[in-house]
Amino acid sequence: MKKGAIGIFDSGIGGLTVARSIRKLLPKEDLIYFGDTAHLPYGDKSKTAIQRFGLRISDWLLENDCKAIVIACNTASAHAYRAIRKKLDPSIPVINVIDPMAEIVAKSGLKSVGVIGTKGTIGSRVYVRKIHSLKSEIDVVSKATPLLAQMIEEGYFNNQISRTIIKSYLEGKAMEKVEGIVLGCTHYPLIKQEIQELTEKEIKIFDSSEVVALAVQKALKEGSLLNPSGGSQKFYVSDYTHSFEQSAEIFFREEIHLEKRDIWS
Ligand code: DGL
């Protein structure tokens, strides 16, 4: 099991921001990444559909000798984490992106935070529930920002169009008064700088990629599952296009090769 890989999945390539942080923190681990590009975006799919996708992908990762599962997608963490955790053997760590972030927010000392994410993540109210279960006094302002993931996936960031869209999402009394913003979608680290620049005052931006990598390290240590001698990485998608591969490199910041795997038939 020590030699097994860390299986990481997302609806597409946004989860590569998490994979990159795991790679940096745990260079000796083997990684298998699965982007469910055939079903992208998850943000507007039903809970039932996302549970079905998440359970099948987790099974496939285990069939490919993974020793731990990382749900590198907020929408899948919100809708499918419980079902995946319940189905898999308790000895297999399952790490979602929301729990470690809720803990950081609760400990931040901030009185109000904004959470931005897909319609699925925001509609589930999982962030609000988890933050409030740890610290009920924090005022949590949530906002669905459905255009952002697709905008980023298309390569639209750090330009006039992305600034206009981000600005319009951050407008409004409630959002303007928050002291921090949680990037509740694994695509958003790519627009972290723009968000920082577009907010009038200096605010804290919570980016889950590093926090999740630390949670993975902790879970592997606790299960005595750390690999002393690996370091391979493989990237699979359920639907391949050349443009996914190009965007994937922006997210992972390294040249990568995406292989298509049809795990649904
Ligand atoms: N990266 C996914 C997340 O963190 C969102 C993208 C999608 O809608 O598929 O929620």
Short mmCIF file of C-alpha atoms and ligand atoms in Angstrom, two decimals:
data_model
loop_
_atom_site.label_atom_id
_atom_site.label_comp_id
_atom_site.label_asym_id
_atom_site.label_seq_id
_atom_site.Cartn_x
_atom_site.Cartn_y
_atom_site.Cartn_z
CA MET A 1 0.00 0.00 0.00
CA LYS A 2 2.86 2.39 0.78
CA LYS A 3 3.83 2.11 -2.85
CA GLY A 4 0.32 2.85 -4.09
CA ALA A 5 -0.37 6.18 -5.76
CA ILE A 6 -2.40 9.14 -4.55
CA GLY A 7 -5.50 9.24 -6.75
CA ILE A 8 -6.73 12.76 -7.44
CA PHE A 9 -9.84 13.71 -9.38
CA ASP A 10 -11.77 16.72 -10.58
CA SER A 11 -14.43 17.42 -13.17
CA GLY A 12 -11.68 18.62 -15.46
CA ILE A 13 -8.31 20.20 -15.15
CA GLY A 14 -8.92 22.69 -12.30
CA GLY A 15 -7.91 20.02 -9.78
CA LEU A 16 -4.41 20.16 -11.24
CA THR A 17 -3.85 23.20 -8.99
CA VAL A 18 -4.26 20.79 -6.06
CA ALA A 19 -2.17 18.09 -7.76
CA ARG A 20 0.61 20.61 -8.26
CA SER A 21 0.66 21.51 -4.54
CA ILE A 22 0.68 17.80 -3.62
CA ARG A 23 3.55 17.22 -6.04
CA LYS A 24 5.53 20.09 -4.48
CA LEU A 25 4.93 18.99 -0.88
CA LEU A 26 5.24 15.23 -1.47
CA PRO A 27 7.75 14.76 -4.31
CA LYS A 28 8.26 11.05 -3.56
CA GLU A 29 4.62 10.11 -4.01
CA ASP A 30 3.25 8.57 -7.21
CA LEU A 31 0.23 10.51 -8.49
CA ILE A 32 -2.65 9.44 -10.70
CA TYR A 33 -4.90 12.28 -11.82
CA PHE A 34 -8.31 11.79 -13.42
CA GLY A 35 -10.16 14.73 -15.00
CA ASP A 36 -13.75 13.86 -15.87
CA THR A 37 -13.77 16.12 -18.90
CA ALA A 38 -16.58 14.13 -20.55
CA HIS A 39 -18.95 15.33 -17.79
CA LEU A 40 -17.54 18.82 -17.31
CA PRO A 41 -18.82 21.10 -15.81
CA TYR A 42 -19.93 19.53 -12.53
CA GLY A 43 -21.09 22.93 -11.26
CA ASP A 44 -24.58 22.65 -12.72
CA LYS A 45 -25.10 18.86 -12.47
CA SER A 46 -27.40 17.18 -9.94
CA LYS A 47 -26.13 15.69 -6.70
CA THR A 48 -27.18 12.22 -7.92
CA ALA A 49 -25.12 12.55 -11.09
CA ILE A 50 -22.05 13.82 -9.23
CA GLN A 51 -22.27 11.00 -6.70
CA ARG A 52 -22.41 8.47 -9.54
CA PHE A 53 -19.38 10.05 -11.25
CA GLY A 54 -17.40 10.35 -8.01
CA LEU A 55 -18.06 6.76 -6.93
CA ARG A 56 -17.06 5.33 -10.30
CA ILE A 57 -13.89 7.45 -10.52
CA SER A 58 -12.89 6.45 -6.97
CA ASP A 59 -13.38 2.77 -7.82
CA TRP A 60 -11.29 3.20 -10.98
CA LEU A 61 -8.50 4.91 -9.03
CA LEU A 62 -8.49 2.03 -6.53
CA GLU A 63 -8.46 -0.50 -9.39
CA ASN A 64 -5.30 1.33 -10.47
CA ASP A 65 -3.61 0.77 -7.11
CA CYS A 66 -4.29 4.08 -5.42
CA LYS A 67 -3.85 4.12 -1.65
CA ALA A 68 -5.70 7.40 -1.02
CA ILE A 69 -8.31 9.48 -2.83
CA VAL A 70 -8.23 13.27 -3.10
CA ILE A 71 -11.46 14.90 -4.30
CA ALA A 72 -9.81 17.95 -5.90
CA CYS A 73 -13.13 19.55 -6.78
CA ASN A 74 -15.33 21.59 -4.49
CA THR A 75 -18.56 20.58 -6.23
CA ALA A 76 -17.73 16.86 -5.93
CA SER A 77 -16.56 17.40 -2.33
CA ALA A 78 -19.91 19.07 -1.55
CA HIS A 79 -22.08 16.45 -3.24
CA ALA A 80 -20.17 13.17 -3.25
CA TYR A 81 -17.68 13.10 -0.36
CA ARG A 82 -20.06 11.44 2.09
CA ALA A 83 -21.07 8.75 -0.41
CA ILE A 84 -17.44 8.01 -1.34
CA ARG A 85 -16.27 7.95 2.28
CA LYS A 86 -19.10 5.60 3.19
CA LYS A 87 -18.40 3.20 0.33
CA LEU A 88 -14.60 2.89 0.64
CA ASP A 89 -12.76 0.85 3.22
CA PRO A 90 -12.00 3.05 6.28
CA SER A 91 -8.27 2.30 5.87
CA ILE A 92 -8.23 4.34 2.63
CA PRO A 93 -7.87 8.06 3.29
CA VAL A 94 -10.40 10.19 1.39
CA ILE A 95 -9.56 13.88 1.45
CA ASN A 96 -12.00 16.52 0.27
CA VAL A 97 -11.16 20.17 -0.37
CA ILE A 98 -13.80 21.72 1.89
CA ASP A 99 -13.05 20.36 5.40
CA PRO A 100 -9.40 21.53 5.58
CA MET A 101 -10.43 24.97 4.30
CA ALA A 102 -13.29 25.33 6.80
CA GLU A 103 -10.77 24.67 9.60
CA ILE A 104 -8.40 27.36 8.33
CA VAL A 105 -11.23 29.89 8.02
CA ALA A 106 -12.49 29.07 11.54
CA LYS A 107 -9.00 29.67 12.94
CA SER A 108 -8.34 32.83 10.89
CA GLY A 109 -9.77 35.26 13.41
CA LEU A 110 -11.79 36.97 10.64
CA LYS A 111 -15.35 38.05 11.41
CA SER A 112 -16.70 37.81 7.87
CA VAL A 113 -15.73 35.80 4.81
CA GLY A 114 -17.06 35.46 1.30
CA VAL A 115 -17.19 32.10 -0.45
CA ILE A 116 -17.29 31.93 -4.24
CA GLY A 117 -17.83 28.71 -6.17
CA THR A 118 -20.02 26.86 -8.63
CA LYS A 119 -23.82 26.80 -8.35
CA GLY A 120 -23.56 23.24 -6.97
CA THR A 121 -21.06 24.13 -4.24
CA ILE A 122 -22.81 27.32 -3.15
CA GLY A 123 -26.31 25.79 -3.40
CA SER A 124 -25.25 22.88 -1.15
CA ARG A 125 -24.38 25.39 1.64
CA VAL A 126 -21.67 22.96 2.75
CA TYR A 127 -19.12 25.74 3.35
CA VAL A 128 -21.56 27.70 5.50
CA ARG A 129 -22.47 24.60 7.53
CA LYS A 130 -18.89 23.46 8.02
CA ILE A 131 -17.53 26.89 8.94
CA HIS A 132 -20.43 27.49 11.35
CA SER A 133 -20.00 24.06 12.95
CA LEU A 134 -16.49 25.18 13.93
CA LYS A 135 -17.19 28.85 14.61
CA SER A 136 -20.77 30.05 14.48
CA GLU A 137 -19.99 33.78 14.84
CA ILE A 138 -18.34 34.10 11.43
CA ASP A 139 -20.55 35.85 8.91
CA VAL A 140 -20.36 33.78 5.70
CA VAL A 141 -21.48 35.46 2.48
CA SER A 142 -21.77 32.95 -0.37
CA LYS A 143 -22.01 33.73 -4.05
CA ALA A 144 -22.29 31.39 -7.02
CA THR A 145 -19.91 32.48 -9.76
CA PRO A 146 -20.74 29.99 -12.52
CA LEU A 147 -18.96 31.75 -15.38
CA LEU A 148 -15.54 31.69 -13.74
CA ALA A 149 -14.55 28.01 -14.11
CA GLN A 150 -15.41 27.90 -17.79
CA MET A 151 -13.80 31.29 -18.38
CA ILE A 152 -10.55 30.04 -16.83
CA GLU A 153 -10.72 26.68 -18.60
CA GLU A 154 -10.92 28.62 -21.88
CA GLY A 155 -7.77 30.51 -20.95
CA TYR A 156 -9.55 33.78 -20.14
CA PHE A 157 -7.73 35.27 -17.19
CA ASN A 158 -5.49 38.27 -16.61
CA ASN A 159 -7.33 40.17 -19.31
CA GLN A 160 -10.07 42.76 -19.70
CA ILE A 161 -12.87 40.20 -20.07
CA SER A 162 -11.91 38.27 -16.94
CA ARG A 163 -11.55 41.47 -14.93
CA THR A 164 -15.02 42.65 -15.98
CA ILE A 165 -16.63 39.32 -15.03
CA ILE A 166 -14.80 38.99 -11.71
CA LYS A 167 -15.56 42.59 -10.80
CA SER A 168 -19.27 42.18 -11.45
CA TYR A 169 -19.37 39.06 -9.24
CA LEU A 170 -17.57 40.83 -6.40
CA GLU A 171 -19.90 43.82 -6.48
CA GLY A 172 -22.67 44.22 -3.93
CA LYS A 173 -22.84 45.39 -0.33
CA ALA A 174 -22.48 42.02 1.37
CA MET A 175 -19.44 40.90 -0.63
CA GLU A 176 -17.74 44.28 -0.41
CA LYS A 177 -17.57 44.19 3.38
CA VAL A 178 -15.96 40.75 3.81
CA GLU A 179 -12.47 40.49 5.28
CA GLY A 180 -11.52 37.40 3.30
CA ILE A 181 -12.62 35.37 0.28
CA VAL A 182 -12.53 31.58 0.03
CA LEU A 183 -11.71 30.34 -3.47
CA GLY A 184 -14.35 27.60 -3.38
CA CYS A 185 -13.43 26.12 -6.75
CA THR A 186 -10.16 24.49 -7.70
CA HIS A 187 -9.99 26.58 -10.89
CA TYR A 188 -9.80 29.86 -9.02
CA PRO A 189 -6.14 29.90 -7.88
CA LEU A 190 -5.44 31.08 -11.42
CA ILE A 191 -7.39 34.29 -10.79
CA LYS A 192 -6.23 34.82 -7.21
CA GLN A 193 -4.11 37.81 -8.18
CA GLU A 194 -6.93 39.42 -10.15
CA ILE A 195 -9.35 38.99 -7.25
CA GLN A 196 -6.81 40.58 -4.92
CA GLU A 197 -6.36 43.52 -7.29
CA LEU A 198 -10.09 44.02 -7.81
CA THR A 199 -11.04 44.18 -4.15
CA GLU A 200 -10.89 47.74 -2.84
CA LYS A 201 -9.32 46.91 0.50
CA GLU A 202 -6.56 44.44 1.39
CA ILE A 203 -8.33 41.14 2.06
CA LYS A 204 -7.18 37.60 2.75
CA ILE A 205 -7.65 35.14 -0.09
CA PHE A 206 -8.02 31.52 1.00
CA ASP A 207 -6.64 29.16 -1.63
CA SER A 208 -7.30 25.48 -0.92
CA SER A 209 -4.50 23.90 -2.96
CA GLU A 210 -1.75 24.18 -0.33
CA VAL A 211 -4.08 23.49 2.59
CA VAL A 212 -5.32 20.30 0.92
CA ALA A 213 -1.77 19.12 0.18
CA LEU A 214 -1.02 19.46 3.91
CA ALA A 215 -4.16 17.49 4.75
CA VAL A 216 -3.03 14.73 2.37
CA GLN A 217 0.41 14.63 3.99
CA LYS A 218 -1.18 14.38 7.44
CA ALA A 219 -3.53 11.55 6.39
CA LEU A 220 -0.69 9.54 4.80
CA LYS A 221 1.52 10.01 7.86
CA GLU A 222 -1.27 8.91 10.19
CA GLY A 223 -1.90 5.80 8.08
CA SER A 224 1.85 5.06 7.73
CA LEU A 225 1.29 5.34 3.99
CA LEU A 226 4.09 7.73 2.98
CA ASN A 227 6.13 6.48 0.05
CA PRO A 228 9.90 6.90 0.45
CA SER A 229 10.82 6.19 -3.17
CA GLY A 230 8.17 7.12 -5.74
CA GLY A 231 7.56 10.27 -7.76
CA SER A 232 5.79 9.19 -10.96
CA GLN A 233 2.77 11.06 -12.30
CA LYS A 234 0.07 10.05 -14.76
CA PHE A 235 -2.78 12.16 -16.05
CA TYR A 236 -6.02 10.76 -17.47
CA VAL A 237 -9.17 12.37 -18.83
CA SER A 238 -12.51 10.87 -19.81
CA ASP A 239 -12.55 12.96 -23.01
CA TYR A 240 -9.47 14.26 -24.76
CA THR A 241 -8.99 17.42 -26.80
CA HIS A 242 -5.74 19.13 -27.58
CA SER A 243 -7.03 22.32 -25.97
CA PHE A 244 -7.52 20.46 -22.63
CA GLU A 245 -3.91 19.42 -22.80
CA GLN A 246 -2.79 23.00 -23.44
CA SER A 247 -4.91 24.36 -20.58
CA ALA A 248 -3.72 21.53 -18.32
CA GLU A 249 -0.17 22.79 -18.63
CA ILE A 250 -1.26 26.24 -17.42
CA PHE A 251 -2.83 24.64 -14.33
CA PHE A 252 0.01 22.23 -13.53
CA ARG A 253 2.75 24.63 -14.72
CA GLU A 254 4.68 21.79 -16.37
CA GLU A 255 4.43 20.03 -19.69
CA ILE A 256 2.05 17.11 -19.24
CA HIS A 257 0.55 14.43 -21.41
CA LEU A 258 -3.15 13.64 -20.98
CA GLU A 259 -4.33 10.12 -21.80
CA LYS A 260 -7.94 9.31 -22.55
CA ARG A 261 -9.63 6.56 -20.48
CA ASP A 262 -13.21 5.55 -20.99
CA ILE A 263 -14.15 4.33 -17.54
CA TRP A 264 -17.89 4.51 -18.05
CA SER A 265 -18.58 1.63 -20.46
N1 DGL B 1 -13.20 22.61 -10.27
C1 DGL B 1 -14.59 22.41 -9.92
C2 DGL B 1 -14.79 22.79 -8.43
O1 DGL B 1 -13.84 22.93 -7.68
C3 DGL B 1 -15.57 23.22 -10.70
C4 DGL B 1 -15.63 23.12 -12.16
C5 DGL B 1 -16.91 22.53 -12.67
O2 DGL B 1 -17.99 23.15 -12.63
O3 DGL B 1 -16.81 21.42 -13.15
O4 DGL B 1 -15.93 22.94 -8.02
#
